[in-house]
Coordinates of C-alpha atoms in Angstrom, one line a residue:
Chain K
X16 CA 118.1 85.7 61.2
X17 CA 117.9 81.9 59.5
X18 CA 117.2 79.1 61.9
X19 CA 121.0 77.7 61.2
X20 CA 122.1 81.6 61.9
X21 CA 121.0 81.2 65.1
X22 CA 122.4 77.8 65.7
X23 CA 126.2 78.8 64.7
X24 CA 125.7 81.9 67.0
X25 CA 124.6 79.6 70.0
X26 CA 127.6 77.5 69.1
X27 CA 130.4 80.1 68.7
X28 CA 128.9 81.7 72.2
X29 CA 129.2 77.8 73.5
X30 CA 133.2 77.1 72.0
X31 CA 134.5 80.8 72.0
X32 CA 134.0 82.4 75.6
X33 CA 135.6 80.1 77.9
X34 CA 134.9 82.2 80.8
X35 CA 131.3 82.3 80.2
X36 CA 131.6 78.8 80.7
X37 CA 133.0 78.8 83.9
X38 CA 130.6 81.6 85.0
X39 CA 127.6 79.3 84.2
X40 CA 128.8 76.4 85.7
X41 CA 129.7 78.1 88.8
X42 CA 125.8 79.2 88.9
X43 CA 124.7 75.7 88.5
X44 CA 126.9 74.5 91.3
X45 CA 125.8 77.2 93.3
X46 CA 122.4 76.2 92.9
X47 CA 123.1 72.4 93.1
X48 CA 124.7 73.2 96.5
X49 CA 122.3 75.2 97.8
X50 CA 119.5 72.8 96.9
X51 CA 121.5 70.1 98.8
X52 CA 122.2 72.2 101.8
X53 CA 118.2 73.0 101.3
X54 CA 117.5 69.3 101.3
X55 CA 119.7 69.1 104.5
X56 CA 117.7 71.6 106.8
X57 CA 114.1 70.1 105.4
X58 CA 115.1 66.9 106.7
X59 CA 116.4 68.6 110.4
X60 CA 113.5 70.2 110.3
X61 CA 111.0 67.4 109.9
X62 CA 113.1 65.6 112.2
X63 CA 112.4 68.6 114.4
X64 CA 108.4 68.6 113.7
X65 CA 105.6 66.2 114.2
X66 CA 103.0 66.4 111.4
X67 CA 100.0 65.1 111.9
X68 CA 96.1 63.6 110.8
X69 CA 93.7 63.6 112.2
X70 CA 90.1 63.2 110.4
X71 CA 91.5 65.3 107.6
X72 CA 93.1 67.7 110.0
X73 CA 96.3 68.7 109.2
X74 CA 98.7 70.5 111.7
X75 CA 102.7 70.5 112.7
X76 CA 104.4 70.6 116.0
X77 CA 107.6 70.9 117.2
X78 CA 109.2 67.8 118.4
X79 CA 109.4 69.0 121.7
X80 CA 105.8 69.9 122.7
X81 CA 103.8 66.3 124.2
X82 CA 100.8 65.2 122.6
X83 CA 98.2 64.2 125.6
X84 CA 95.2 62.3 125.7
X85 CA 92.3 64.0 124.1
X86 CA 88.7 63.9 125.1
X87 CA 86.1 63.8 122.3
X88 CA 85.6 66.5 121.4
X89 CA 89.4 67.6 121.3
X90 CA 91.2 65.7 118.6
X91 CA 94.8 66.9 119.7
X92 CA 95.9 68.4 122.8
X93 CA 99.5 69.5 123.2
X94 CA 101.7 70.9 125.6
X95 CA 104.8 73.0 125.3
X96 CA 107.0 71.4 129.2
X97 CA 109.9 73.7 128.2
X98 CA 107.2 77.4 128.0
X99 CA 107.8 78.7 131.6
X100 CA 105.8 80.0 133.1
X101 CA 103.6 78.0 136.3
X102 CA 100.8 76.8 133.3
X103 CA 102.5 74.3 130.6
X104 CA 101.2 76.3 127.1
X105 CA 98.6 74.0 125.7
X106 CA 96.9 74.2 122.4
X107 CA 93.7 72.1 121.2
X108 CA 91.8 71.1 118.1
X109 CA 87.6 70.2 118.8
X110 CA 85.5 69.3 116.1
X111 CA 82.0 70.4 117.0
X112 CA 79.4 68.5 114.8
X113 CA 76.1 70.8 113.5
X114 CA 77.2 73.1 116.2
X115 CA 75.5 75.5 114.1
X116 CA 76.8 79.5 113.4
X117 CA 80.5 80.3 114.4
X118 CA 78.8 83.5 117.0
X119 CA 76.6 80.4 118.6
X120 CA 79.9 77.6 119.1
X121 CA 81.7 80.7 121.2
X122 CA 78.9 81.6 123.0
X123 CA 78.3 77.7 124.1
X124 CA 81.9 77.6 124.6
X125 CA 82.1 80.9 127.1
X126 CA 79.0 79.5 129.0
X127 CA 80.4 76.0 129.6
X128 CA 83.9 77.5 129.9
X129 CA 81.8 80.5 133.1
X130 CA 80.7 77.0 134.9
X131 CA 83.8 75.3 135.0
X132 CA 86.4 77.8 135.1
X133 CA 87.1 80.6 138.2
X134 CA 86.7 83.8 137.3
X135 CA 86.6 82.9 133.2
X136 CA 86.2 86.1 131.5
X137 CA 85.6 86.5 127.3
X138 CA 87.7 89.6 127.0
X139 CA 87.0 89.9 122.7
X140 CA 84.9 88.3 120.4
X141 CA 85.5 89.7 116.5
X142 CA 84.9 88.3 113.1
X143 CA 88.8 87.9 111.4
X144 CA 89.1 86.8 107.9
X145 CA 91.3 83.9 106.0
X146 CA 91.3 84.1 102.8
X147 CA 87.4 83.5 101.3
X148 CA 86.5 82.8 105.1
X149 CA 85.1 84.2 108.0
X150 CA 86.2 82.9 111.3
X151 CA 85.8 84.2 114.7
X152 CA 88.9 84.7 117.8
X153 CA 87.3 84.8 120.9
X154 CA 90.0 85.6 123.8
X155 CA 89.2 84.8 127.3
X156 CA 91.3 84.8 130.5
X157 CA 91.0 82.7 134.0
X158 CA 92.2 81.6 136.7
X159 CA 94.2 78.4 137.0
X160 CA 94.3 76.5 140.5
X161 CA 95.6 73.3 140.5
X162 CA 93.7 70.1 141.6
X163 CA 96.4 68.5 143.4
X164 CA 95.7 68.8 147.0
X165 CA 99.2 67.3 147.7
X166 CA 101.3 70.0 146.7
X167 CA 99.3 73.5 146.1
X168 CA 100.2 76.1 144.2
X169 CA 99.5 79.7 143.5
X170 CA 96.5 80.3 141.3
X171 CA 97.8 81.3 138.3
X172 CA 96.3 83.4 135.0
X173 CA 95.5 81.7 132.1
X174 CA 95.2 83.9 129.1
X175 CA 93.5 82.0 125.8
X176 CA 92.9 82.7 122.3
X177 CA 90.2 80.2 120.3
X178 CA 89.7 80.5 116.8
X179 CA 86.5 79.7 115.6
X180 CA 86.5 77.8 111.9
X181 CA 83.5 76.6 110.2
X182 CA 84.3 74.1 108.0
X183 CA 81.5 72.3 105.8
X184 CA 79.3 70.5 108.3
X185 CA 82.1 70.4 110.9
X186 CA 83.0 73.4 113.0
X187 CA 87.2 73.7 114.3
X188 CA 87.8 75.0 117.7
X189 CA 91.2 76.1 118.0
X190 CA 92.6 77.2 121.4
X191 CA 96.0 78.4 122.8
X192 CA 96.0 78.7 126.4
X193 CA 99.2 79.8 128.3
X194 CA 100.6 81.1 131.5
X195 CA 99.8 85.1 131.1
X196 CA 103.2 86.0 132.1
X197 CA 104.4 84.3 129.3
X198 CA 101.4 84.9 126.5
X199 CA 103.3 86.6 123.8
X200 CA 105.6 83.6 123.7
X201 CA 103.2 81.6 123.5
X202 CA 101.6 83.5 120.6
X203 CA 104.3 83.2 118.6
X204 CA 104.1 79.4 118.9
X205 CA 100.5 79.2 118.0
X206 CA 101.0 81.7 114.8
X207 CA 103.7 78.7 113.6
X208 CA 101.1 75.7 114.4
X209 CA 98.0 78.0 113.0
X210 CA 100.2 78.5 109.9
X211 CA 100.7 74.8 109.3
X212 CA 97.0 73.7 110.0
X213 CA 95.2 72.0 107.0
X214 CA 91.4 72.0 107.7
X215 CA 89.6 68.8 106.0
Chain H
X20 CA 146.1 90.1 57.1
X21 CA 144.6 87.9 59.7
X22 CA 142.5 89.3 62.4
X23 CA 143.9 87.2 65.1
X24 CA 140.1 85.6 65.4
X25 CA 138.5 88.8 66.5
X26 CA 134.5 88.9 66.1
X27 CA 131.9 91.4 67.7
X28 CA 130.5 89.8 71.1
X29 CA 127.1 90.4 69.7
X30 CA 126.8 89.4 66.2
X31 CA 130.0 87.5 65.9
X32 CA 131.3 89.2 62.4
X33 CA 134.6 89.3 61.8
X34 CA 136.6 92.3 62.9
X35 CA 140.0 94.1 62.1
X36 CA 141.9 95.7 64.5
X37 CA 139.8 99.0 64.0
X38 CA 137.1 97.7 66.3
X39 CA 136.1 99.0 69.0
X40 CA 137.0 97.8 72.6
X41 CA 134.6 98.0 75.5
X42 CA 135.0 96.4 79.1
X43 CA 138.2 94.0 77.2
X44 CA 135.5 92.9 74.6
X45 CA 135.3 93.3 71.2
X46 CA 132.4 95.5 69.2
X47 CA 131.4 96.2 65.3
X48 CA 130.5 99.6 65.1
X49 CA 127.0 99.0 65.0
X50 CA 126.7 97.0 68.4
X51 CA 129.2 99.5 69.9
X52 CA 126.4 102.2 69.3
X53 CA 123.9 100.0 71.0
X54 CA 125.5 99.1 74.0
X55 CA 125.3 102.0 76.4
X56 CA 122.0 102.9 75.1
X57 CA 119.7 103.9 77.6
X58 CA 116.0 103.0 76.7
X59 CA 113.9 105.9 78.9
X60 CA 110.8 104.0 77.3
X61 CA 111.6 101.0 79.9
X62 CA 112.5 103.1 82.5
X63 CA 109.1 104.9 81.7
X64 CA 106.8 101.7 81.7
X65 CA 108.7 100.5 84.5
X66 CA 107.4 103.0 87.0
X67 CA 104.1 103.0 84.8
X68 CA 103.8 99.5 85.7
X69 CA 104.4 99.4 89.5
X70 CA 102.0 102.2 89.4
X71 CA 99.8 100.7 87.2
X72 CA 99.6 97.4 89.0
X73 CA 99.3 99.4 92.4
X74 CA 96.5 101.2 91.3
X75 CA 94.2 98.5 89.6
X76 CA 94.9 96.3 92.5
X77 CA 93.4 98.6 94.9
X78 CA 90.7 99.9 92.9
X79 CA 89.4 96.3 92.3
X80 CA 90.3 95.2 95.8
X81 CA 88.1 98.4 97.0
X82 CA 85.0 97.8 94.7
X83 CA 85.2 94.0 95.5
X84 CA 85.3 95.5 99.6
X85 CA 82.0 97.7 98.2
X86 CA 79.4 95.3 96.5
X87 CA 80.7 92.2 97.5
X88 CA 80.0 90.3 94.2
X89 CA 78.5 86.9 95.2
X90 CA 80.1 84.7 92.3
X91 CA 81.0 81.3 92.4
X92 CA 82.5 77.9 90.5
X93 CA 83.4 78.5 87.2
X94 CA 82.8 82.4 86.8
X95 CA 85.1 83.1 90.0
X96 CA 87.4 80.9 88.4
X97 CA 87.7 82.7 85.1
X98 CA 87.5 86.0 87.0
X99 CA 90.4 85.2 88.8
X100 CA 92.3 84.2 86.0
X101 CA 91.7 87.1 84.4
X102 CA 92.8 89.0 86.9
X103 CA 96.0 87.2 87.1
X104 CA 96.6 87.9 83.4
X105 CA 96.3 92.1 84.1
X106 CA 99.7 92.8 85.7
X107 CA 101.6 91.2 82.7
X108 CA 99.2 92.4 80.0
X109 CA 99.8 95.6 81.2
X110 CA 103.1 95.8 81.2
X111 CA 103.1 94.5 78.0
X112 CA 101.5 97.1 76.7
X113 CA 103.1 99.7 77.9
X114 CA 106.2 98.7 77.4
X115 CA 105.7 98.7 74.0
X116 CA 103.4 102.3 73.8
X117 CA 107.0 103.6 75.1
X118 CA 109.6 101.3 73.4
X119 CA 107.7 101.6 69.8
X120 CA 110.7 103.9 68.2
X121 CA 113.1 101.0 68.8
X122 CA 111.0 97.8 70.5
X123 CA 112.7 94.4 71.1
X124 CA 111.3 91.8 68.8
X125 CA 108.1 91.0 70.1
X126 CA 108.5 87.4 69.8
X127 CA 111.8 87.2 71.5
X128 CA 110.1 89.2 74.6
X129 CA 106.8 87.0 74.2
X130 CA 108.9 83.8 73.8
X131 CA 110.7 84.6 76.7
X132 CA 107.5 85.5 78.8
X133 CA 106.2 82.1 77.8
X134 CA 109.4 80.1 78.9
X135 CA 109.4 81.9 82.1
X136 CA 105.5 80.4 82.6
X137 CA 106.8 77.1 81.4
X138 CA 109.5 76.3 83.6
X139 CA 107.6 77.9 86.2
X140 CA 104.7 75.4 85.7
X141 CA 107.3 72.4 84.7
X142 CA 110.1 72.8 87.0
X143 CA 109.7 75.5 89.9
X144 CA 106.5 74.2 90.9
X145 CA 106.9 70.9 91.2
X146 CA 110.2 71.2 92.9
X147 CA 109.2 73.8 95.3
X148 CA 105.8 72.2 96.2
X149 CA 106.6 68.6 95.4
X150 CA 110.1 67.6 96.1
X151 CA 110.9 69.7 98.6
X152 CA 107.0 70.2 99.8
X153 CA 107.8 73.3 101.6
X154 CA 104.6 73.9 102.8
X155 CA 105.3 70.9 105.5
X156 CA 108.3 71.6 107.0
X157 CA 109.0 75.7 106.2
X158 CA 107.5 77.5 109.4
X159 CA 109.0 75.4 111.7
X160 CA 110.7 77.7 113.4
X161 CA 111.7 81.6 112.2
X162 CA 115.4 80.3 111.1
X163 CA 114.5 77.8 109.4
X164 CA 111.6 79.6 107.4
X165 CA 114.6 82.4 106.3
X166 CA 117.1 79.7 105.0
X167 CA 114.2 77.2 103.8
X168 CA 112.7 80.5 101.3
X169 CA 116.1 81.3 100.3
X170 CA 117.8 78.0 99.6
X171 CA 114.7 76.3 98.1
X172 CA 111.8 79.1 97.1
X173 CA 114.4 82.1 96.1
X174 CA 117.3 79.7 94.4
X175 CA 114.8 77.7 92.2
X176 CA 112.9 80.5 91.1
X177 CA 115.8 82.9 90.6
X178 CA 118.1 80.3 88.8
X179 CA 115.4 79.4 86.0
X180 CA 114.6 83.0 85.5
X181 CA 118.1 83.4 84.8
X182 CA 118.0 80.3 82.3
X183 CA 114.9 81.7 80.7
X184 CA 117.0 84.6 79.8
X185 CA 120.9 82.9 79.3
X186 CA 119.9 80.0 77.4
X187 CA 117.3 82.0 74.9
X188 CA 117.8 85.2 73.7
X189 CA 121.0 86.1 75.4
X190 CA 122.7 83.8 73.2
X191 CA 121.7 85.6 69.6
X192 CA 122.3 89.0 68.6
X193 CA 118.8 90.5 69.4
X194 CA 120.5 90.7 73.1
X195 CA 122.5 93.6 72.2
X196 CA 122.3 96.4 75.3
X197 CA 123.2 96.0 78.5
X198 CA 119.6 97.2 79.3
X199 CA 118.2 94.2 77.8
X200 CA 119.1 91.8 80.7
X201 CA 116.4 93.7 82.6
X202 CA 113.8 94.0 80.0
X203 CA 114.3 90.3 79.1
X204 CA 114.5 89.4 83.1
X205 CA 111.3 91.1 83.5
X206 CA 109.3 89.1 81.0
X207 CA 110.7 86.2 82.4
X208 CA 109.7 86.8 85.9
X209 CA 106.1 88.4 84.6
X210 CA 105.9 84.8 82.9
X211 CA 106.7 83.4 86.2
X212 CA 104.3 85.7 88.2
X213 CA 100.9 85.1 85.4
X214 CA 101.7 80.9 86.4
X215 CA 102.1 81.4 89.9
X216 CA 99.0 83.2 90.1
X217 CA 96.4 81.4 87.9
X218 CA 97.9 78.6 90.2
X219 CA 96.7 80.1 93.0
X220 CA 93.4 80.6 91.7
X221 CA 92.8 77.1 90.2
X222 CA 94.1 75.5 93.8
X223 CA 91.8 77.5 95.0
X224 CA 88.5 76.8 92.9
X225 CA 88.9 80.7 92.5
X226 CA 90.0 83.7 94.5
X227 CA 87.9 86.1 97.0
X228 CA 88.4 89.0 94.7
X229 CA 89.9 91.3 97.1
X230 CA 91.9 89.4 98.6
X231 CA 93.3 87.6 95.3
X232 CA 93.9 90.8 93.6
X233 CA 96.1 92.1 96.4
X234 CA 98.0 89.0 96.6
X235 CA 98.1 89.0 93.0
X236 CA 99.5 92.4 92.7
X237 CA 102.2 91.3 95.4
X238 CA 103.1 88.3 93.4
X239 CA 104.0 90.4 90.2
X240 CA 105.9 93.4 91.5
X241 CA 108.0 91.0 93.2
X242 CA 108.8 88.2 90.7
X243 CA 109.5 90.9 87.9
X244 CA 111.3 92.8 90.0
X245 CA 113.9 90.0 91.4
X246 CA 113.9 88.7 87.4
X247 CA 115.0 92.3 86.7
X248 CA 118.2 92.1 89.3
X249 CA 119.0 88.5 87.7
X250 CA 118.6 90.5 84.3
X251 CA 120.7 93.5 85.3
X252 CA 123.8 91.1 86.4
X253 CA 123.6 89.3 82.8
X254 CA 123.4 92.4 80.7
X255 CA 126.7 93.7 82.4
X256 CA 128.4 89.8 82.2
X257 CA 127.8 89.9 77.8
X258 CA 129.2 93.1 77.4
X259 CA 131.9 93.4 79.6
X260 CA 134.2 91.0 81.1
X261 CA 133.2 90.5 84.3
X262 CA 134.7 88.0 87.2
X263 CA 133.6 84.6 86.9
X264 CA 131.7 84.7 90.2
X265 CA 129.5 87.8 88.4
X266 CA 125.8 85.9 87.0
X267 CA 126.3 83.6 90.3
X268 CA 125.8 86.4 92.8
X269 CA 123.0 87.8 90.4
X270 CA 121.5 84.9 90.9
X271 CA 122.2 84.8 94.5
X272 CA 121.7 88.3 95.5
X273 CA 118.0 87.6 93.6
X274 CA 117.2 84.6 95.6
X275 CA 118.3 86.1 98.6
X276 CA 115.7 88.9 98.1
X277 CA 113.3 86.7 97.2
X278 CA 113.4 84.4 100.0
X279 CA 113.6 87.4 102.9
X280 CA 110.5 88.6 100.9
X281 CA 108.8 86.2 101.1
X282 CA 109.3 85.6 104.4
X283 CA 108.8 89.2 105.8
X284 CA 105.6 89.2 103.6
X285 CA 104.6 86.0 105.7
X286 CA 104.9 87.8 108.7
X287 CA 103.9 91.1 108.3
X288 CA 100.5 89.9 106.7
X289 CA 99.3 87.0 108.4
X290 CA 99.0 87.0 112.5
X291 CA 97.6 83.6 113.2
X292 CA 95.1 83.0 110.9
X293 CA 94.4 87.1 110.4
X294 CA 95.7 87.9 106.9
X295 CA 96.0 91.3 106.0
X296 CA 97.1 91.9 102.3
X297 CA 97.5 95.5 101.9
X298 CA 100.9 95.2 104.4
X299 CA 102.1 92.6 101.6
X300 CA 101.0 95.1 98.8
X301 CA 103.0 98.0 100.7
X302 CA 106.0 95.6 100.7
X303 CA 105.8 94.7 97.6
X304 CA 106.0 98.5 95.9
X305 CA 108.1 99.6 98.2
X306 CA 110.6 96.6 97.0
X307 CA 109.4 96.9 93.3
X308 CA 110.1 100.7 93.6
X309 CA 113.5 100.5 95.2
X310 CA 115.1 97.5 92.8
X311 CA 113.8 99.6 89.9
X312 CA 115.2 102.4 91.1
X313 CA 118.8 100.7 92.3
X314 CA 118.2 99.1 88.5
X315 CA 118.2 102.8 86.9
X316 CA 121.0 104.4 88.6
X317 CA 123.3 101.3 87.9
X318 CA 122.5 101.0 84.5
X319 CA 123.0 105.1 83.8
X320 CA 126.2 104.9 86.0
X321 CA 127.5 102.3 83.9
X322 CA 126.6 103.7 80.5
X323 CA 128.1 106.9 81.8
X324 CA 131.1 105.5 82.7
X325 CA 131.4 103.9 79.6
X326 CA 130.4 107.1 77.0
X327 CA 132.9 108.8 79.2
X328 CA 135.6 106.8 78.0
X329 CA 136.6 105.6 81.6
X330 CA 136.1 102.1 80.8
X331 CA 137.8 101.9 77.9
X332 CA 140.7 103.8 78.9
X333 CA 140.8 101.3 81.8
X334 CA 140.6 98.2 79.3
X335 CA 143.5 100.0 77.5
X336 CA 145.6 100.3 80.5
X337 CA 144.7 96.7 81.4
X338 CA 145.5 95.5 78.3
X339 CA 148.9 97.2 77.8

């Protein structure tokens, strides 16, 4: 079939089928509309989110959880007022400098954590795996009393994940702590901010 | 005697009132024959593929789990590439081991491969990742990750599969059996699977091989497969008049797919930052392996119907 062949075939399909026309238009303004809907809920939804960065540290956040004042190491400490539960779910980022193998950052972190901490307890320590890296997930559990003397409260149980993420000379501490009662929640949470972080 | 401006929906000669009718559109003899032709060599590299693809996947993703190659920069990026070149290679080829009595052109199923990888690399891409930057704003919560893969991921992808197909070879007589909507939608989504993958490698400075394959392997069994429901829906819309809503809810019914797959893949993989890419590899064949086989029995069902002379007595009936 000849170059110009081809051409008057295009054409005809183009001037002869009428309703082929229609049907392809109506997929472009299906598409178009979709897009625009699309464009819609990504603007809701950032609306919804708080993206942040931090030293190179990328993360998202719903709208609703409050950013508090971090301590060095931390970076970003938030907390979820609307988890239930008698222990606000709280998640933090730490950069540990030369802090040396991912096995030696959780076993500093269980020993400071077995000082501070009543009854702290590492309940699993493995090796997990994102995509060419190793990390480590250490999960722990304690007990929470409250400071304020004022008003006391029942101790409560405080179940914890950290995640463990060397990265170059830098090591990222990432921890979900939440009211045990309400853990899974609270998982669910941390999968959509883990999902969203961007290591430097 | 004039014909009353009746030419063959495929080749566009000039007909007399001899010709044959099929689904209210007009045939020569020749394209008539072609139609309801069912091609058992696709059919055959079809299932040769999903197993094919299935099988190297896990073989390389078990010997990469066994010696642990230790490569690096450059090598691990032309390792990975290569990889992500296997899944359409093979298809390729067997495709063509089985279709060699009566193959498609070669070019037309090449050319459409390579504007599949073009508008994938040109437009879906930087859409997708650019303009909408999904990555930022998609897992914000589980509802909005569904709509967000479907409205933006699924319809972008999906409609210029369909364009790679519509706007080529659909439009010239080589397009002349219904079954070619799926062989041509194929190619275009295996074009759109090789970019997406040799993407992923070069963002990556290169893949870990075992997980890359696996995630590879997911990658092409799903695009192709999604390309071939697209494909499906425009093989029946040339050669047989369909309602005008027909190629949109190909389109739709692909995205749609595309979108929940990617989503489910999402969370049936990945638990935090724990990734586990033989769930997505499961997924994947089981969806590559039910859309073929949904593709088969439509396409036999309709080429039945039709060599059965139900359709055409119904275009008569219509007609009168």
């Amino acid at each position: 079939m000849t170059f110009q062949e081809t051409l008057t075939t295009f054409w005809k399909r183009l001037t002869q089928v009428p309703r082929d026309r229609y049907a392809e238009l109506l997929v472009v303004l299906v598409v178009v509309v979709a897009l625009l809907f699309a464009w819609g809920i990504k603007a809701g939804a950032e609306a919804r989110a708080v993206h942040i960065e931090i030293e190179g540290f990328e993360a998202s956040y719903g709208h609703n959880w409050i950013r508090e004042v971090s301590l060095s190491p931390e970076i970003l400490k938030i907390v979820d007022p609307g988890s239930g539960g008698r222990f606000g779910t709280t998640i933090t980022v730490s950069v540990l400098d030369d802090a040396g193998e991912a096995q030696d950052v959780a076993r500093a972190l269980n020993q400071e954590r077995i000082l501070k901490r009543e009854l702290y307890r590492s309940i699993s320590l493995e090796t997990v795996q994102l995509r060419k890296r190793d990390l480590l997930r250490n999960e722990f559990a304690y007990v929470y009393v409250s400071p304020d003397l004022l008003n006391p409260t029942v101790p409560v149980v405080v179940h914890g994940t950290d995640y463990i993420l060397p990265q170059g000379d830098v090591t990222y501490v990432i921890t979900c702590m939440a009211d045990e009662s309400v853990f899974d929640e609270a998982m669910v949470e941390f999968d959509r901010f883990l999902r969203s972080v961007s290591p430097g | 005697m004039s014909t009353g401006g009746r030419i063959c929906c495929v080749c566009h000669k000039s007909l007399g009132f001899e010709a044959k009718t099929l689904g209210g559109r007009l045939y020569c003899s020749e394209h008539y024959a072609n139609v309801t032709k069912d091609r058992k060599g696709l059919w055959t590299s079809g299932v040769v593929e999903i197993g094919g693809v299935l099988a190297f996947s896990a073989l390389v993703a078990f010997l990469a789990w066994l010696i642990k190659p230790k490569f690096s920069g450059t090598p691990l990026i032309v390792i990975g590439t290569i990889l992500a070149l296997v899944p359409a290679a093979l298809w390729m080829v067997f495709f063509y081991r089985q279709d060699r009595l009566e193959p498609e052109p070669k070019r037309y199923v090449i050319a459409v491969f390579l504007l599949g990888m073009l508008l994938c690399n040109a437009v879906a891409i930087p859409i997708v990742d650019k303009l909408f930057d999904v990555k930022s704003w998609l897992s914000t919560n589980t509802w909005t990750h569904i709509v967000g893969s479907v409205l933006v991921i699924g319809m972008v992808q999906e409609f210029l599969k369909y364009a790679a197909v519509r706007y080529s070879v659909y439009m010239t007589p080589e397009f002349d059996e219904r079954i070619d909507g799926v062989v041509y939608g194929t190619a275009a989504g295996l074009g759109f699977a090789t970019v997406l993958n040799v993407n992923y490698v070069i963002a990556n400075g290169g893949v870990d091989l075992y997980m890359g394959v696996l995630r590879m392997a997911v990658t092409t069994l799903a695009q192709a497969s999604f390309a071939g429901i697209t494909g499906y829906f425009l093989g029946r819309a040339k050669f047989e008049v369909e309602p005008v809503w027909w190629q949109t809810l190909g389109v739709v019914l692909a995205a749609v797919l595309n979108g929940l797959f990617g989503w489910a893949r999402g969370e049936i993989t990945q638990v935090g930052l724990n990734v586990n890419p033989w769930w997505g590899l499961l997924l994947a064949g089981g969806v590559a392996g039910l859309t073929f086989a949904a593709l088969w029995y439509l396409m036999r069902r309709a080429n039945q119907i039709t060599l059965s002379g139900i359709d055409a007595s119904q275009a008569t009936a219509a007609e009168s």
